[in-house]
Tab-separated table of C-alpha atoms in Angstrom:
chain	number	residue	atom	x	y	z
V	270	UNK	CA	-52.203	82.862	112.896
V	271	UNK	CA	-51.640	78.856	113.112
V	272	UNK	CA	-48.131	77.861	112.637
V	273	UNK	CA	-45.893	74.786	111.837
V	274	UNK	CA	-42.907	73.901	114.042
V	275	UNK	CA	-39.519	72.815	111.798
V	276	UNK	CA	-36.297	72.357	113.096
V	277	UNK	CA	-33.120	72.882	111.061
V	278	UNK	CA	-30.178	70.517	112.061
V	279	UNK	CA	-26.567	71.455	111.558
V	280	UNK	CA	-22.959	70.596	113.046
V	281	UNK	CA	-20.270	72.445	114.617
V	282	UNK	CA	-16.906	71.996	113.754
V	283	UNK	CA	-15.777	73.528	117.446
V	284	UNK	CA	-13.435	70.593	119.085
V	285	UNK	CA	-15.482	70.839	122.248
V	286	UNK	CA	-18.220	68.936	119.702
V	287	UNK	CA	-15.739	66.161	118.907
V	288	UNK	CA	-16.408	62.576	120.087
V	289	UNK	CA	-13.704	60.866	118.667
V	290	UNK	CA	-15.788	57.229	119.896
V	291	UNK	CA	-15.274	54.514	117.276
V	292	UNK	CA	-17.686	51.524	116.752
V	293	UNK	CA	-18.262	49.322	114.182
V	294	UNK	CA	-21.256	50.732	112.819
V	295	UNK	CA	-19.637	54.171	112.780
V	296	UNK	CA	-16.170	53.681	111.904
V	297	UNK	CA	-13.435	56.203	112.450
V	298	UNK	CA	-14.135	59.656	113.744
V	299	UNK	CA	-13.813	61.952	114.764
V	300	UNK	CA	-17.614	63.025	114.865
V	301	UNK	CA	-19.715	66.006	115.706
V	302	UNK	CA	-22.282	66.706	117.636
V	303	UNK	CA	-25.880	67.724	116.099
V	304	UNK	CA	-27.313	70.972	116.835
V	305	UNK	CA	-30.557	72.242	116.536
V	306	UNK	CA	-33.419	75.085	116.032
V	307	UNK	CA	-36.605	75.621	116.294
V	308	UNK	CA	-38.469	77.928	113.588
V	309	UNK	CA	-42.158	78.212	112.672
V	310	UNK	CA	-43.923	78.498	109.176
V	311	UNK	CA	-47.468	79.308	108.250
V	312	UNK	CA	-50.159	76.797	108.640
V	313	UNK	CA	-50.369	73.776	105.993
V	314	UNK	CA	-46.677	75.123	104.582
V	315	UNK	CA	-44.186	72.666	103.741
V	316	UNK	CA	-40.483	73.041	103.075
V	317	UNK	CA	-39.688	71.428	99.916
V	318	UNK	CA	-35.721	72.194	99.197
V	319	UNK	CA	-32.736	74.000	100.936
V	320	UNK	CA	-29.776	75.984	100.251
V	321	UNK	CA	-27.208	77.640	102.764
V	322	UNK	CA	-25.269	80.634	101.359
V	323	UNK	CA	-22.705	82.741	103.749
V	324	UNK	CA	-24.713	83.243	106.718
V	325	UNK	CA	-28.412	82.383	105.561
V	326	UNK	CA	-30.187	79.433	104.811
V	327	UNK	CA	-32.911	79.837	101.855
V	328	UNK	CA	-35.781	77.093	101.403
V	329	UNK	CA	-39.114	76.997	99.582
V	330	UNK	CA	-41.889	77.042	101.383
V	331	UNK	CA	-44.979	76.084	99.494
V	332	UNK	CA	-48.622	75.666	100.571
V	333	UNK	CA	-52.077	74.549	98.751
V	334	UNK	CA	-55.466	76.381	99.327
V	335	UNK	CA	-57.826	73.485	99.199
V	336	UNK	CA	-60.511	76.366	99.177
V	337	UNK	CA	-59.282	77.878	95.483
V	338	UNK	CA	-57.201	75.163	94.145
V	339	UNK	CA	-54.207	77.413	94.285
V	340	UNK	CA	-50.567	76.219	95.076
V	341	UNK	CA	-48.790	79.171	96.726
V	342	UNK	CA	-44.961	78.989	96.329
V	343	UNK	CA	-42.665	81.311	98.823
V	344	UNK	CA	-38.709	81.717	99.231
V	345	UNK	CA	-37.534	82.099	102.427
V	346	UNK	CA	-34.286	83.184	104.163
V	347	UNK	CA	-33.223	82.260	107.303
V	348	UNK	CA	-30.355	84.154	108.963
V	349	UNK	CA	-28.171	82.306	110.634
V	350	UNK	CA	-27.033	85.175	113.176
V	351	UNK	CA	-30.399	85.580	114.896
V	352	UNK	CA	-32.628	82.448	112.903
V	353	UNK	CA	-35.245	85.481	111.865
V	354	UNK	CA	-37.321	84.402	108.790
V	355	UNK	CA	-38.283	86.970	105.967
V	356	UNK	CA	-39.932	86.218	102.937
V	357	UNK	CA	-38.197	86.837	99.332
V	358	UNK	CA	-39.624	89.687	96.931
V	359	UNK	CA	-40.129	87.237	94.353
V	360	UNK	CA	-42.834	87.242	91.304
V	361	UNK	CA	-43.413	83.583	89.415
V	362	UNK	CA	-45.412	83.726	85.953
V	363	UNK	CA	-48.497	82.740	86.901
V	364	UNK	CA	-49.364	78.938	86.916
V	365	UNK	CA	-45.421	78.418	87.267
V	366	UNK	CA	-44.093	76.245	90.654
V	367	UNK	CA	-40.887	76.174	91.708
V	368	UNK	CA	-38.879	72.760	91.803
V	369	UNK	CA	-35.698	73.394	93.304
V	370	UNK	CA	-33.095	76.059	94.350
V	371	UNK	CA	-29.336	76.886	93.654
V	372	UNK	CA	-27.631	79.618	95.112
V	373	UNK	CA	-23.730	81.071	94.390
V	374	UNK	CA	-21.725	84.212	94.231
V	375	UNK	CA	-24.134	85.670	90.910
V	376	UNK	CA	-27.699	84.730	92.317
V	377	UNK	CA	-30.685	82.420	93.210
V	378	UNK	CA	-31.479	79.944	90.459
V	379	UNK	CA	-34.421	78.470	90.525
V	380	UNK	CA	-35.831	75.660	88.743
V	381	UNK	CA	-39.770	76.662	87.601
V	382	UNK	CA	-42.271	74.638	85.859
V	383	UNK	CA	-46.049	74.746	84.863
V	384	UNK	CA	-48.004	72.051	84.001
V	385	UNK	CA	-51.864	72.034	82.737
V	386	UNK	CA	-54.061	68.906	82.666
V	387	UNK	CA	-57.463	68.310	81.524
V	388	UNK	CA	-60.338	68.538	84.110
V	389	UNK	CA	-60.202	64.850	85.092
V	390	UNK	CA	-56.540	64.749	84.861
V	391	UNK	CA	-56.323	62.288	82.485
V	392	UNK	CA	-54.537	63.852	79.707
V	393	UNK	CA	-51.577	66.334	79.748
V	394	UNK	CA	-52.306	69.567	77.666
V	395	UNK	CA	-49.308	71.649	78.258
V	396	UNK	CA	-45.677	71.971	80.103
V	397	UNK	CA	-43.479	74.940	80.175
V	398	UNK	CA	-40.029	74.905	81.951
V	399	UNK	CA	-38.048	77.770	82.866
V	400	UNK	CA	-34.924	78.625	84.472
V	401	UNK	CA	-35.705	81.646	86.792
V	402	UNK	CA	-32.203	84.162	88.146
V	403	UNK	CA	-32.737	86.407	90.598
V	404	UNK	CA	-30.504	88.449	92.564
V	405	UNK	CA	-29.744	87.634	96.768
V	406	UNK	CA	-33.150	89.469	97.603
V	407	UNK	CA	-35.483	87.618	94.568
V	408	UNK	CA	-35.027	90.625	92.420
V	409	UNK	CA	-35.328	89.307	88.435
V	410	UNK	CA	-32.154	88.978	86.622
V	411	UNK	CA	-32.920	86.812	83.741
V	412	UNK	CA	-35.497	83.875	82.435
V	413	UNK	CA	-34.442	80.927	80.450
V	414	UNK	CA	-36.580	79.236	78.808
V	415	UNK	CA	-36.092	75.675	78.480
V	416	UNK	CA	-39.228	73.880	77.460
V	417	UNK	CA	-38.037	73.042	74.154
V	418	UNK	CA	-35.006	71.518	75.556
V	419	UNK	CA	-37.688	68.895	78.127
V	420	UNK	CA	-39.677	68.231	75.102
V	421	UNK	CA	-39.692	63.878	75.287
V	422	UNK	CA	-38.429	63.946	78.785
V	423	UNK	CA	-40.590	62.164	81.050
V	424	UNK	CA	-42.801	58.813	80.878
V	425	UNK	CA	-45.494	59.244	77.599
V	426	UNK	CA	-48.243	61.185	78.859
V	427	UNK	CA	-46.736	62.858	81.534
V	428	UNK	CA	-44.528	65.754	82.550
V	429	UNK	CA	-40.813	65.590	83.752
V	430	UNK	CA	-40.141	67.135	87.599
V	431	UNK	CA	-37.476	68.822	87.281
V	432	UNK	CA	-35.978	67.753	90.875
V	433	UNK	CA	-32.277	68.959	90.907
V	434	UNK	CA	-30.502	72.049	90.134
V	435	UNK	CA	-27.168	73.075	89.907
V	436	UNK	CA	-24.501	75.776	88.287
V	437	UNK	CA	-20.649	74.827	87.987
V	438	UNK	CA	-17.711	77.406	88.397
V	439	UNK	CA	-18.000	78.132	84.693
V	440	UNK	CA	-21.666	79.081	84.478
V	441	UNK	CA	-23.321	75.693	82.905
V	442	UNK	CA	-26.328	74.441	84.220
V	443	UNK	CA	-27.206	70.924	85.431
V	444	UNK	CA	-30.340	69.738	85.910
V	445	UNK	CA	-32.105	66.156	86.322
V	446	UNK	CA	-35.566	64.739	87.290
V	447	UNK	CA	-33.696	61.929	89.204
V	448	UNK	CA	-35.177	59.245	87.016
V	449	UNK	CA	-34.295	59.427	83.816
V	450	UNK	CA	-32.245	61.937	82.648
V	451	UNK	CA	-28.902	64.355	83.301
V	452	UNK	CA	-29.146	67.283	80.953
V	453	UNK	CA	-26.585	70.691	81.028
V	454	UNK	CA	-26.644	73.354	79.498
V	455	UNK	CA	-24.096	76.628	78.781
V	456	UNK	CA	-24.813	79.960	80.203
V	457	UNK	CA	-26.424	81.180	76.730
V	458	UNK	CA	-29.156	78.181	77.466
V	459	UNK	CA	-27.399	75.765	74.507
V	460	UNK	CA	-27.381	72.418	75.591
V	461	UNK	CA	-23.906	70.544	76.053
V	462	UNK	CA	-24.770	67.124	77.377
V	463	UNK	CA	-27.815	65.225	77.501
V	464	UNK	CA	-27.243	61.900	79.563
V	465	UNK	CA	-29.875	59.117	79.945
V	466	UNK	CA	-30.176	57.741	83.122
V	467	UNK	CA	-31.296	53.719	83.751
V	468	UNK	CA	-31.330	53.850	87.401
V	469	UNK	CA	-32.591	56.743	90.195
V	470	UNK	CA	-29.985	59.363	90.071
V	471	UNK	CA	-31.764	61.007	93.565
V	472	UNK	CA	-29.728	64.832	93.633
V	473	UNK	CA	-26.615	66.762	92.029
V	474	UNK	CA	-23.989	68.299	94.067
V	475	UNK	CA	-21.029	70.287	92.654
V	476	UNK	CA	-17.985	70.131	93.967
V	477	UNK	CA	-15.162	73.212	93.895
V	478	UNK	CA	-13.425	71.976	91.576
């Protein structure tokens, strides 16, 4: 089987890493020292997000069969002891593509969509978004469904991506499609804040407090 070569990048914290040169382009240090490794994916797959949790790192891998049409959507962990790949036991409703990943203490959430065009794809016929939680392993915990809530998101005629996911200490969800809109949600899927956006907002990060 053909492969694809990544590399994952990450730096040590270990003072031997340190190199406390300043510059002016750099400013103060002190800085560390990049390391890297290799891993290999399947032929024509592409890593679209990552998450690191404890000692793994978990991406999606994703892959389209020119041959069928099909877009083939994986999640992968990556242990960080021995950098050995395995492949998530995870089932998507058919049609459904995942967008991006979040990962805490209660899961893997994962941000799904499904879009349907006509046959030149010049008109949109459907979207359905859905808010997919899994266990460590990709076993099914719960599906929200949030379509209702992306109704009028998006430019006219087209479908929102979602592009960012993320879960704060006390369960709510925030999610964005890093154009035009911040939208969160409670842990019973009722929405608590719906914030337009008139600039790129890019990606959400939540901090521990």
């Amino acid at each position: 089987m053909l492969h694809y070569q990544y590399r994952i990048v990450g730096c040590g914290s270990d003072d031997s890493e340190k190199n406390d040169k300043t510059s002016a382009n750099q400013g103060e240090g002190p800085w560390y020292k990049a390391q890297y490794r290799d891993f290999t994916t399947e032929k024509d797959e592409y890593i679209n997000a990552v998450e690191i949790y404890e000692d793994a790192v978990y991406f999606i891998a994703q892959k389209y069969v020119e041959e069928t049409g099909e877009s083939i959507t994986k999640i992968k962990k990556m242990m960080l002891s021995d950098f050995s790949v395995t492949e998530l036991d995870l089932e998507l409703e058919d049609d459904f593509y995942i967008m991006d990943i979040f990962i805490d203490n209660s899961g893997i959430y994962l941000a799904t969509q499904m879009t349907k065009w006509s046959d030149d794809y010049s008109k949109l016929l459907e979207s359905q978004y859905k808010i997919m939680h899994c266990d460590h392993a990709g076993e099914e915990i719960a599906i929200m469904d949030i379509s209702e809530d992306m109704l009028n998101k998006g430019e006219e005629g087209m479908s929102a991506y979602l592009s960012s996911l993320v879960r704060d200490k006390e369960g709510n969800l925030v999610m964005t499609d890093a154009n035009s809109f911040i939208m969160a949600l409670d842990k019973e899927g009722n929405k608590i804040a719906d914030i337009e956006l008139t600039n790129w907002g890019n990606d959400l990060i939540v901090s521990e407090d």
